[in-house]
XYZ file of C-alpha atoms in Angstrom:
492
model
C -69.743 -133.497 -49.927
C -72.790 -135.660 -49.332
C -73.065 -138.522 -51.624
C -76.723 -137.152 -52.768
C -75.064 -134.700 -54.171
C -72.018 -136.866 -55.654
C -74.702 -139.114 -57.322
C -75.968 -136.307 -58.776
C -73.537 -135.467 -60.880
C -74.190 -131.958 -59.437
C -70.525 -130.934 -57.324
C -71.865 -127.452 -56.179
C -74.944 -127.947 -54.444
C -75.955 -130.216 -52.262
C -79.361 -130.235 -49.747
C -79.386 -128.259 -46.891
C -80.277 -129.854 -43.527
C -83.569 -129.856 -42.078
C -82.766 -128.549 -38.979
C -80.957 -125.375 -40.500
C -83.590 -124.592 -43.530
C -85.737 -124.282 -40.429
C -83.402 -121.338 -38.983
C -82.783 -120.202 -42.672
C -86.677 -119.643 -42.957
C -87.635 -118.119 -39.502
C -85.952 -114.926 -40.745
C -87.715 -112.039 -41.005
C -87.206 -108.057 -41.105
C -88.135 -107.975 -37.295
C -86.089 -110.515 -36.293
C -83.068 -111.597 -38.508
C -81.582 -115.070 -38.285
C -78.020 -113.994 -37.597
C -75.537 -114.611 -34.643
C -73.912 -111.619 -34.035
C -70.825 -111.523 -32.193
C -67.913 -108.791 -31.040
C -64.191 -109.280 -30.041
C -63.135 -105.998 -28.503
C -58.935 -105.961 -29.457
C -56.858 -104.395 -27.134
C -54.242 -103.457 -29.961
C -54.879 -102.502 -33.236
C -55.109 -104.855 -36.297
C -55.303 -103.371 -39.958
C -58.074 -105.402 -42.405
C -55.071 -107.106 -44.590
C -54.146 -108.378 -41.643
C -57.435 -109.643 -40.452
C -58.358 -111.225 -44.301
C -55.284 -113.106 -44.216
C -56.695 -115.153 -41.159
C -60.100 -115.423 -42.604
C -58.862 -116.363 -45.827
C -56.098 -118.992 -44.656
C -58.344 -120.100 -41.256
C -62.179 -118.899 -41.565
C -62.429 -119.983 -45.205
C -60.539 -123.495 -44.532
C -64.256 -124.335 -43.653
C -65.884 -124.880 -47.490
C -69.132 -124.074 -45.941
C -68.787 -120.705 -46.139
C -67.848 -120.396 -49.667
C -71.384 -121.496 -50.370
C -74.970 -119.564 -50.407
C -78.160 -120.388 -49.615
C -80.603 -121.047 -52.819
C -83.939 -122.690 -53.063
C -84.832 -124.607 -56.273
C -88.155 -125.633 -56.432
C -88.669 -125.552 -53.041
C -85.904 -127.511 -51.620
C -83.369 -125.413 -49.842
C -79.801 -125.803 -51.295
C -76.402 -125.190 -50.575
C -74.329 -123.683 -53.908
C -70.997 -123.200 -54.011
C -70.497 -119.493 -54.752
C -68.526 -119.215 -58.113
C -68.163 -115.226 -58.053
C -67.370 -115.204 -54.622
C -65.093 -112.694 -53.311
C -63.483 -111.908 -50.194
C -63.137 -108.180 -50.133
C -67.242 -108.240 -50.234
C -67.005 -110.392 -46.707
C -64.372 -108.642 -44.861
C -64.589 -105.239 -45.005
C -63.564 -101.784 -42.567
C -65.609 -99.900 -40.234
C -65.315 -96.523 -38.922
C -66.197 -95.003 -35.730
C -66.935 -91.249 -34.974
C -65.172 -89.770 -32.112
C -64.407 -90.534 -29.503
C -64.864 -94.167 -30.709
C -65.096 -95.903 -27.423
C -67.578 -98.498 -26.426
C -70.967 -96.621 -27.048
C -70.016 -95.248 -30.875
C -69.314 -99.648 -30.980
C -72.301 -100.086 -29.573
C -74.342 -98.581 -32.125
C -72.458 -99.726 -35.001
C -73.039 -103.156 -33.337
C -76.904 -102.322 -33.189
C -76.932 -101.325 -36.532
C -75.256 -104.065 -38.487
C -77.581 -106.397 -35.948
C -80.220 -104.630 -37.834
C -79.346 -105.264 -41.371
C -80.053 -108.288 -43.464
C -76.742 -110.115 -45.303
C -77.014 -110.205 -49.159
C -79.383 -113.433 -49.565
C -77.151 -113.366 -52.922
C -73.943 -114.248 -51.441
C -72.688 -116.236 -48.372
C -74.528 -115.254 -45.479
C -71.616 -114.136 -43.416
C -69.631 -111.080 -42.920
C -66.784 -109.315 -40.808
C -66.585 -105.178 -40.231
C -62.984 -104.325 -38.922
C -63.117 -101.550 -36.557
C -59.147 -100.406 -37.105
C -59.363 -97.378 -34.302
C -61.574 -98.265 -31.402
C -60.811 -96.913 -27.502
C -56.655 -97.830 -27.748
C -57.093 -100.383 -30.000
C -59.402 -102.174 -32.553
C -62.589 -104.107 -32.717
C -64.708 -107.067 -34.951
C -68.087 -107.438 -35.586
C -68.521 -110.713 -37.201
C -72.336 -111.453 -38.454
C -72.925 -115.339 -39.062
C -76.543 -116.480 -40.543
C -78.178 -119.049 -37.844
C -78.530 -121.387 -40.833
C -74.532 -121.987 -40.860
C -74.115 -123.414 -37.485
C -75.493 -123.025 -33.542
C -73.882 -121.182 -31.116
C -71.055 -123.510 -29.663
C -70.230 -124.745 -33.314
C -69.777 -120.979 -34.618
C -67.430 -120.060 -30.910
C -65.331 -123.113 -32.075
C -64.832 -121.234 -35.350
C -64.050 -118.242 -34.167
C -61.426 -120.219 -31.943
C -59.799 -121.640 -34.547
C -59.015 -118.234 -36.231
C -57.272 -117.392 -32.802
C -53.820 -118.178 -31.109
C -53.055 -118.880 -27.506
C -49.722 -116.866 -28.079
C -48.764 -113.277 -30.296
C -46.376 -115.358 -32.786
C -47.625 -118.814 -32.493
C -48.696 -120.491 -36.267
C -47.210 -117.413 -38.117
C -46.551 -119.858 -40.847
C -50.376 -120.506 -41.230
C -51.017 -116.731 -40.889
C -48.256 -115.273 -43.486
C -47.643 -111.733 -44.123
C -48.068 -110.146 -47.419
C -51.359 -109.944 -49.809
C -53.955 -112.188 -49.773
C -53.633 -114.900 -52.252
C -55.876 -115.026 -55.306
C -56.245 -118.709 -54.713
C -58.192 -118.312 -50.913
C -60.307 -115.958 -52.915
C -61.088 -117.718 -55.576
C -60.716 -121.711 -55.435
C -62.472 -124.205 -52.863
C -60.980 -123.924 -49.419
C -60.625 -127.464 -48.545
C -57.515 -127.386 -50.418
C -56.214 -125.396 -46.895
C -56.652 -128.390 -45.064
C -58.695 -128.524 -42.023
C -55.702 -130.424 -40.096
C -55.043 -126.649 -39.802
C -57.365 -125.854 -37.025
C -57.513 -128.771 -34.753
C -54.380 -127.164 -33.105
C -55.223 -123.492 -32.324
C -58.960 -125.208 -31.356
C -57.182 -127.121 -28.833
C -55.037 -124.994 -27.320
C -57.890 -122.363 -26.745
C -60.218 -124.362 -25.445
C -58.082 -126.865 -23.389
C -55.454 -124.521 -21.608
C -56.552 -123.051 -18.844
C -57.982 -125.866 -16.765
C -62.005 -126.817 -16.796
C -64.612 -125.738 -19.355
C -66.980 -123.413 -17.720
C -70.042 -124.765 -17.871
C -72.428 -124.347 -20.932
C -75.865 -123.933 -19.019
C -77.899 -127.120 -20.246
C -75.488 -128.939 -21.687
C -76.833 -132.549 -22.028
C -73.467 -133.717 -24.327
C -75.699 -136.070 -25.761
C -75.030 -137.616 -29.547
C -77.604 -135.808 -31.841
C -78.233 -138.929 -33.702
C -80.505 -139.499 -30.474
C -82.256 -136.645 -31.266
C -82.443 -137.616 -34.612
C -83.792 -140.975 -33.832
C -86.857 -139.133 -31.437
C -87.391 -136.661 -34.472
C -88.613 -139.894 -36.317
C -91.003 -140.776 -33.972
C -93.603 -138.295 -35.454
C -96.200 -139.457 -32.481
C -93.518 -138.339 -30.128
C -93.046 -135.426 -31.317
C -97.182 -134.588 -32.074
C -97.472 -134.863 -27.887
C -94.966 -133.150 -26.997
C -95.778 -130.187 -29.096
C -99.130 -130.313 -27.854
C -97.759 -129.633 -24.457
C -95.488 -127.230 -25.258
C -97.922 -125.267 -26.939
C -100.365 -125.802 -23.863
C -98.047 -123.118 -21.801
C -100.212 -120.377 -21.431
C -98.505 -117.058 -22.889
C -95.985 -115.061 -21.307
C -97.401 -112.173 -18.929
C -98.210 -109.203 -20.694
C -95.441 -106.973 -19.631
C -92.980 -103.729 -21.471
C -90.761 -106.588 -22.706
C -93.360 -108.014 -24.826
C -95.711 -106.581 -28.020
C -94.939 -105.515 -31.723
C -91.569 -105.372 -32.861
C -89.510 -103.047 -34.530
C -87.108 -103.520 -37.276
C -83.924 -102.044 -35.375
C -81.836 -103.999 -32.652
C -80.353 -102.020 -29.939
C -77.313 -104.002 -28.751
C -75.146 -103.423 -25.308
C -72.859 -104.933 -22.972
C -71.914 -104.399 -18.810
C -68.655 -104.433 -17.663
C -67.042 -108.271 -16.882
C -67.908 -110.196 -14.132
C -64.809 -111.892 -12.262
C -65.365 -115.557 -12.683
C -63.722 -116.259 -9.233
C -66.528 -114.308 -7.702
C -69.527 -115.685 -9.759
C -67.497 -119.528 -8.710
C -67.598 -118.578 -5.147
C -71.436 -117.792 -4.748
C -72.524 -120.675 -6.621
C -70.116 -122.510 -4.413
C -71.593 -121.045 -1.334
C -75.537 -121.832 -2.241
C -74.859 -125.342 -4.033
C -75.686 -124.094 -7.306
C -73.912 -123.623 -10.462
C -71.975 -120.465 -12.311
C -74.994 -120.244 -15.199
C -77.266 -120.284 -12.030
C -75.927 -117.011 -10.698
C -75.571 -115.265 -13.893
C -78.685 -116.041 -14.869
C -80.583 -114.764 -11.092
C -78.102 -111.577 -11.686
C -79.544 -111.085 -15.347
C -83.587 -111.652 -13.503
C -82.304 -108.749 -10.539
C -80.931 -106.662 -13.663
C -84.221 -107.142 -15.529
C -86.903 -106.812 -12.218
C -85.006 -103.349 -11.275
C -84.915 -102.185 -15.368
C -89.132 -102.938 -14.751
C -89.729 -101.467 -11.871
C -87.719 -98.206 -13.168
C -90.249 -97.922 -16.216
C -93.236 -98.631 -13.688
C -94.025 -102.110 -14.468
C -95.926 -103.980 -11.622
C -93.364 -106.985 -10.889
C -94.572 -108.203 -7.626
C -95.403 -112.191 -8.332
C -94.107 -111.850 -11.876
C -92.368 -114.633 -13.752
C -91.652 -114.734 -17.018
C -89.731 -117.243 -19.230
C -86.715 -117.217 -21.269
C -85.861 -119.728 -24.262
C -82.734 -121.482 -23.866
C -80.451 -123.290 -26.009
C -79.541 -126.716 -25.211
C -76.318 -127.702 -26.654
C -76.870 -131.577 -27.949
C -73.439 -132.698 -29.986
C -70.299 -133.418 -27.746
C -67.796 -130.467 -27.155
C -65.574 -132.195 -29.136
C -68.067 -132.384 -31.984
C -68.109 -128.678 -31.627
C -66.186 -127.803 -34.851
C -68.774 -129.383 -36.918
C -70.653 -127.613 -38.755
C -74.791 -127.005 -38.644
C -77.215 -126.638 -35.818
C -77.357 -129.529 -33.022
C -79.719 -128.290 -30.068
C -82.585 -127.644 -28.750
C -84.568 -125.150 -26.718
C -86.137 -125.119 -23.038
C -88.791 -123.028 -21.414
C -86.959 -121.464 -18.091
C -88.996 -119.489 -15.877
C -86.956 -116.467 -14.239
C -88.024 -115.135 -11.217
C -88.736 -111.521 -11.230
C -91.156 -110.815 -9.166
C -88.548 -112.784 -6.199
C -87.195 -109.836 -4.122
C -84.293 -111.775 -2.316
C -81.559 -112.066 -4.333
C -80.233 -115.108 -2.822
C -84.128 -116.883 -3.186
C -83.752 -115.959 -6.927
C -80.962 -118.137 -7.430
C -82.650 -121.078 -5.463
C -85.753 -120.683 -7.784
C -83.334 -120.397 -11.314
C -81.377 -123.671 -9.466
C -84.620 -125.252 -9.089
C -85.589 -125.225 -12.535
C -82.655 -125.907 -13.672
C -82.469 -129.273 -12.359
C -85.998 -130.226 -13.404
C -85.301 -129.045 -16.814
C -82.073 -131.159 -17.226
C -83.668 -134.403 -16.390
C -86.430 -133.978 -19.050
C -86.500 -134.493 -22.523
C -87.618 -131.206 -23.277
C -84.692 -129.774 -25.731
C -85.071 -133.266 -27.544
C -88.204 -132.381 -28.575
C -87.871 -129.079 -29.774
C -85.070 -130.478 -31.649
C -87.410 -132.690 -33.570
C -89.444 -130.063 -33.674
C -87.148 -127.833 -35.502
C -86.760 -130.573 -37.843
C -90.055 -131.231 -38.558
C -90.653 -127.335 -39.154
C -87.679 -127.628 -41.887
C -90.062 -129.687 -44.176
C -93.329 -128.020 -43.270
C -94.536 -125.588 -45.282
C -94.290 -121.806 -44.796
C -97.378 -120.649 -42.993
C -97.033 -123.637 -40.516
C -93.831 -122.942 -39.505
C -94.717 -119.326 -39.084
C -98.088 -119.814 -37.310
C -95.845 -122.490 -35.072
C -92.780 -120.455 -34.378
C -95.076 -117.452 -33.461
C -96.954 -119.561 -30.844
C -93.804 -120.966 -29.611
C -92.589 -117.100 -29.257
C -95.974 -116.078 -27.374
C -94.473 -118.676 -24.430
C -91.557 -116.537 -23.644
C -90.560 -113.127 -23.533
C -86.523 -113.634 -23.649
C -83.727 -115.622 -25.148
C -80.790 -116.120 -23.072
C -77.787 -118.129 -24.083
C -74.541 -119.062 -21.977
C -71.777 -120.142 -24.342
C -67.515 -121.234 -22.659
C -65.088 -119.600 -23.859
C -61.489 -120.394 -23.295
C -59.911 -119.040 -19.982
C -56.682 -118.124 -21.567
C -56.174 -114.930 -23.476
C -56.152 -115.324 -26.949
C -54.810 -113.029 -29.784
C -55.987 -112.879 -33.397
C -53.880 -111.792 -35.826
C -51.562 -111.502 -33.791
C -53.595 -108.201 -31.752
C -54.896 -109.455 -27.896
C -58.682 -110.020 -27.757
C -59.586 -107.980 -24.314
C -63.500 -109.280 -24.398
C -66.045 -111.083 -26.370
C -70.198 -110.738 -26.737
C -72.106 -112.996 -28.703
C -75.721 -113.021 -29.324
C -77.838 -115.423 -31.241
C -81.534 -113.768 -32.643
C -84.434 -114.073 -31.058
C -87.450 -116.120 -33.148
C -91.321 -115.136 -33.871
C -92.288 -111.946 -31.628
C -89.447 -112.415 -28.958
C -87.706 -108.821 -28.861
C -85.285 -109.396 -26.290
C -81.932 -111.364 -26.041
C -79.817 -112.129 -22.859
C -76.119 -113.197 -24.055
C -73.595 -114.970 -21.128
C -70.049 -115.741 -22.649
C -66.907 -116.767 -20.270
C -63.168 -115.602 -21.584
C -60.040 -115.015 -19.579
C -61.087 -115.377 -16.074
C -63.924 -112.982 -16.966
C -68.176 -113.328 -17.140
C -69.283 -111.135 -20.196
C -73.201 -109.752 -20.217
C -74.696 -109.111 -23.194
C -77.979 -107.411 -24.459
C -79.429 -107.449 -28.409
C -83.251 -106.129 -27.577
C -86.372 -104.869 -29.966
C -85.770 -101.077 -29.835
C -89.423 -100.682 -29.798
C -89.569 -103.119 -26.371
C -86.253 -101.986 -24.753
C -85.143 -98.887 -26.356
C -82.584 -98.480 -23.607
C -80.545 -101.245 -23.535
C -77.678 -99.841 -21.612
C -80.379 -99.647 -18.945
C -80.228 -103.474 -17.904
C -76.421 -103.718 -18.427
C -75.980 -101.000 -16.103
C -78.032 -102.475 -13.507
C -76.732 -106.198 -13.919
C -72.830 -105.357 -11.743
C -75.091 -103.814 -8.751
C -77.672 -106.430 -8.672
C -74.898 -109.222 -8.738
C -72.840 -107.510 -6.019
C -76.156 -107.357 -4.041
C -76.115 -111.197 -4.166
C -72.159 -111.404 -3.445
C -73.073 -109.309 0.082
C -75.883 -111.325 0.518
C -74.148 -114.310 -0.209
C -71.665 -113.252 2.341
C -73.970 -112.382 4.900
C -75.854 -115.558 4.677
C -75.669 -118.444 7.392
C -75.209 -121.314 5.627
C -75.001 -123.951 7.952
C -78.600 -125.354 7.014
C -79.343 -126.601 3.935
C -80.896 -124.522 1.171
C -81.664 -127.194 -1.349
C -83.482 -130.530 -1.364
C -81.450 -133.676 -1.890
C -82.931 -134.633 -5.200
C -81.881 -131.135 -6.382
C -78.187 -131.211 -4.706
C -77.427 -134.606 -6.480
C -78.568 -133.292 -9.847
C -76.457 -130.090 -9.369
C -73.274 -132.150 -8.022
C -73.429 -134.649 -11.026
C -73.445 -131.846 -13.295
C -71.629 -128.932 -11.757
């Protein structure tokens, strides 16, 4: 507990950062705040089960025994005195046949439903019968943590083997005490292992896209220097809008959410290998082919098009990852859609890759985010919807361990993630590596991309066009300019 709130003589609330009233506050019923996410079990797991490791594991975290409250316009975290687990983890049922599109929808329409604002912003739906074996939709509010911090989470509720840490996981009813009393009583010294041991086995981290690994107290320190931060917005707000194209325009309240069948990570490795660019590269040219062919099927003009797509920047040290709260910022990357060669599209992605990571553009919007935590509510609207005019797309690309893991002691076959899209953005690219395997994701407006399964079904054939093309290619001269290469090498 901070010792504002010690001082204070107040032990159940304490001020909520900056950074994350910002996320709290961006909500809205077109876009709501929450990272959704889906572990697809390939054996089943019944909900006792699956509250014993939230309770013993999940809730070890005291965070998420609190709610979000605002007194007197401060935003406040309170420790939830009635709370109650049965309320937070809860079953799901699919109709027949129950196989991945009956989870789809389900997964669209919990995406599209708010969490109680009067209780912890957080909930799991166990999906006991799902195609063989049983599924989890876990709904997180953005205000709890970023991305990488909420994966780690989810790690630490996992094992690398069926029986390891029974002890931590015990059988029987769920005790009144992890229902009732603070969690830190649990211990975090419990989670550093399974944390560990997911992430770590299995060789190198896949890469996390922009990850600049830098200390946030550096992005602290720039979100000070309000001059800074004044120019820098000015620029970023300079960008002229995003093309006017099917992707963009008012927004609906319902999320359609979808997902392609895995990539093998061997195979995305080799072409980045082959061009000199990087595995978030290729994904991220596949997901431009995906969306230039979903376009051109709905008869958009894409010839010369290029929009761009907000990405996170992950700015705390992997190892800082269990922490809670949000620590990154966002870039403006242009994709290439209107680029007809597959193999040119990843040059172009690569290209702006590099030029993003050596600029100081996700430090900014860091500060920004702060800054937007204390401004008051029709600046950070008018602000975050200007920002959102810029792009047209989020995409995200979060590591996941390359070892299969097992939760409650059932073996987790695949995992999607998305994070929510801000202002009057109504799509959402997700990229999440587990097991040897690339995962695609799609949340989108329903209104803007009413078929999701559309683009998911059209990401495998435009990535095997760049595997053949890949293939086919002679690459004995150089497709990349030295600055470029060195960039890529230092952080590939």
């Amino acid at each position: 507990m901070s010792e504002r709130a010690q001082q204070s003589g107040d032990i159940h609330r304490e001020p909520m950062a900056k950074v994350d009233t910002a996320w709290l506050r961006m909500e809205r019923p077109t876009n709501l705040m929450m990272i959704t996410g889906v572990l697809i079990l390939t054996e089943r797991l019944d909900l006792q089960r699956l509250q014993q490791v939230i309770a013993r594991r999940f809730l070890a975290y005291p965070r998420f025994r609190h709610k979000a409250v605002d007194l007197n316009g401060t935003t406040m975290w309170e420790q939830d005195d009635s709370f109650d687990l049965d309320r937070h983890v809860v079953a799901a049922r699919l109709p027949d046949p129950a196989g991945q599109a009956e989870l789809q929808a389900l997964a669209s329409e919990l995406a599209s439903t708010p969490l109680d604002r009067a209780r912890p912003l957080w909930q799991f739906h166990l999906v006991e019968r799902c195609d063989g074996g049983s599924a989890v939709v876990c709904r997180i509010h953005h205000c709890y943590a970023d991305g990488i911090a909420l994966v780690r989470v989810i790690l630490s509720m996992t094992d690398p083997t069926r029986r390891a840490r029974a002890a931590a996981v015990a059988t029987g009813p769920v005790p009144e005490a992890a229902r009732e009393v603070p969690a830190a009583a649990h211990g975090l010294g419990l989670l550093q292992e399974p944390i560990e041991l997911a992430w770590k086995v299995g060789g190198k981290i896949v890469e996390t896209g922009l990850d600049l690994s830098l200390h946030p107290t550096h992005a602290a320190a720039m979100a000070l220097d309000g001059g800074q931060i004044a120019t820098d917005l000015v620029h970023a707000l300079s960008l002229p809008d995003d093309p006017d194209t099917l992707l963009r325009g008012e927004l609906d309240t319902g999320k359609r959410c979808a997902w392609a069948e895995p990539l093998d990570l061997d195979e995305v490795k080799a072409i980045g290998r082959a061009i000199g660019c990087t595995v978030n590269d290729v994904m991220l040219a596949a997901a431009a082919g995906a969306l230039r062919s979903h376009l051109l099927g709905r008869g958009e003009a894409v010839d010369g098009l290029t929009i761009r797509a907000t990405v996170p920047v992950n700015l705390r040290p992997l190892d800082q990852a269990h922490q809670l709260g949000n620590q990154f910022g966002l870039v403006f990357l242009d994709l290439p859609i209107g680029e007809h060669n597959p193999i040119r599209r990843v040059e172009l992605v690569a290209e702006r890759m590099c030029e993003l990571k050596q600029s100081k553009q996700a430090l900014v919007t860091y500060g920004v985010l702060a800054a937007l935590g204390m401004a008051p509510m029709p600046v950070q609207r008018m602000v975050t919807d200007m920002l959102s005019r810029k792009a047209s797309l989020v995409a995200t690309n979060v590591p996941g361990p390359q070892v299969p893991l097992y939760l409650g002691g059932a073996a987790i076959g695949a995992m999607v993630s998305w994070v929510p899209q801000t202002g009057g953005i109504g799509l959402g690219l997700s990229i999440l590596s587990y097991h040897g395997k690339m995962h695609f994701g799609i949340m989108a407006d329903r209104r803007r991309v009413p078929d999701p399964d559309d683009i998911t079904r059209r990401f495998r054939p435009e990535f095997e066009k760049l595997l053949y093309a890949t293939l086919m290619e002679d690459w004995s001269t150089p497709v990349r300019s030295e600055n470029c290469a060195a960039t890529l090498a230092h952080y590939g």
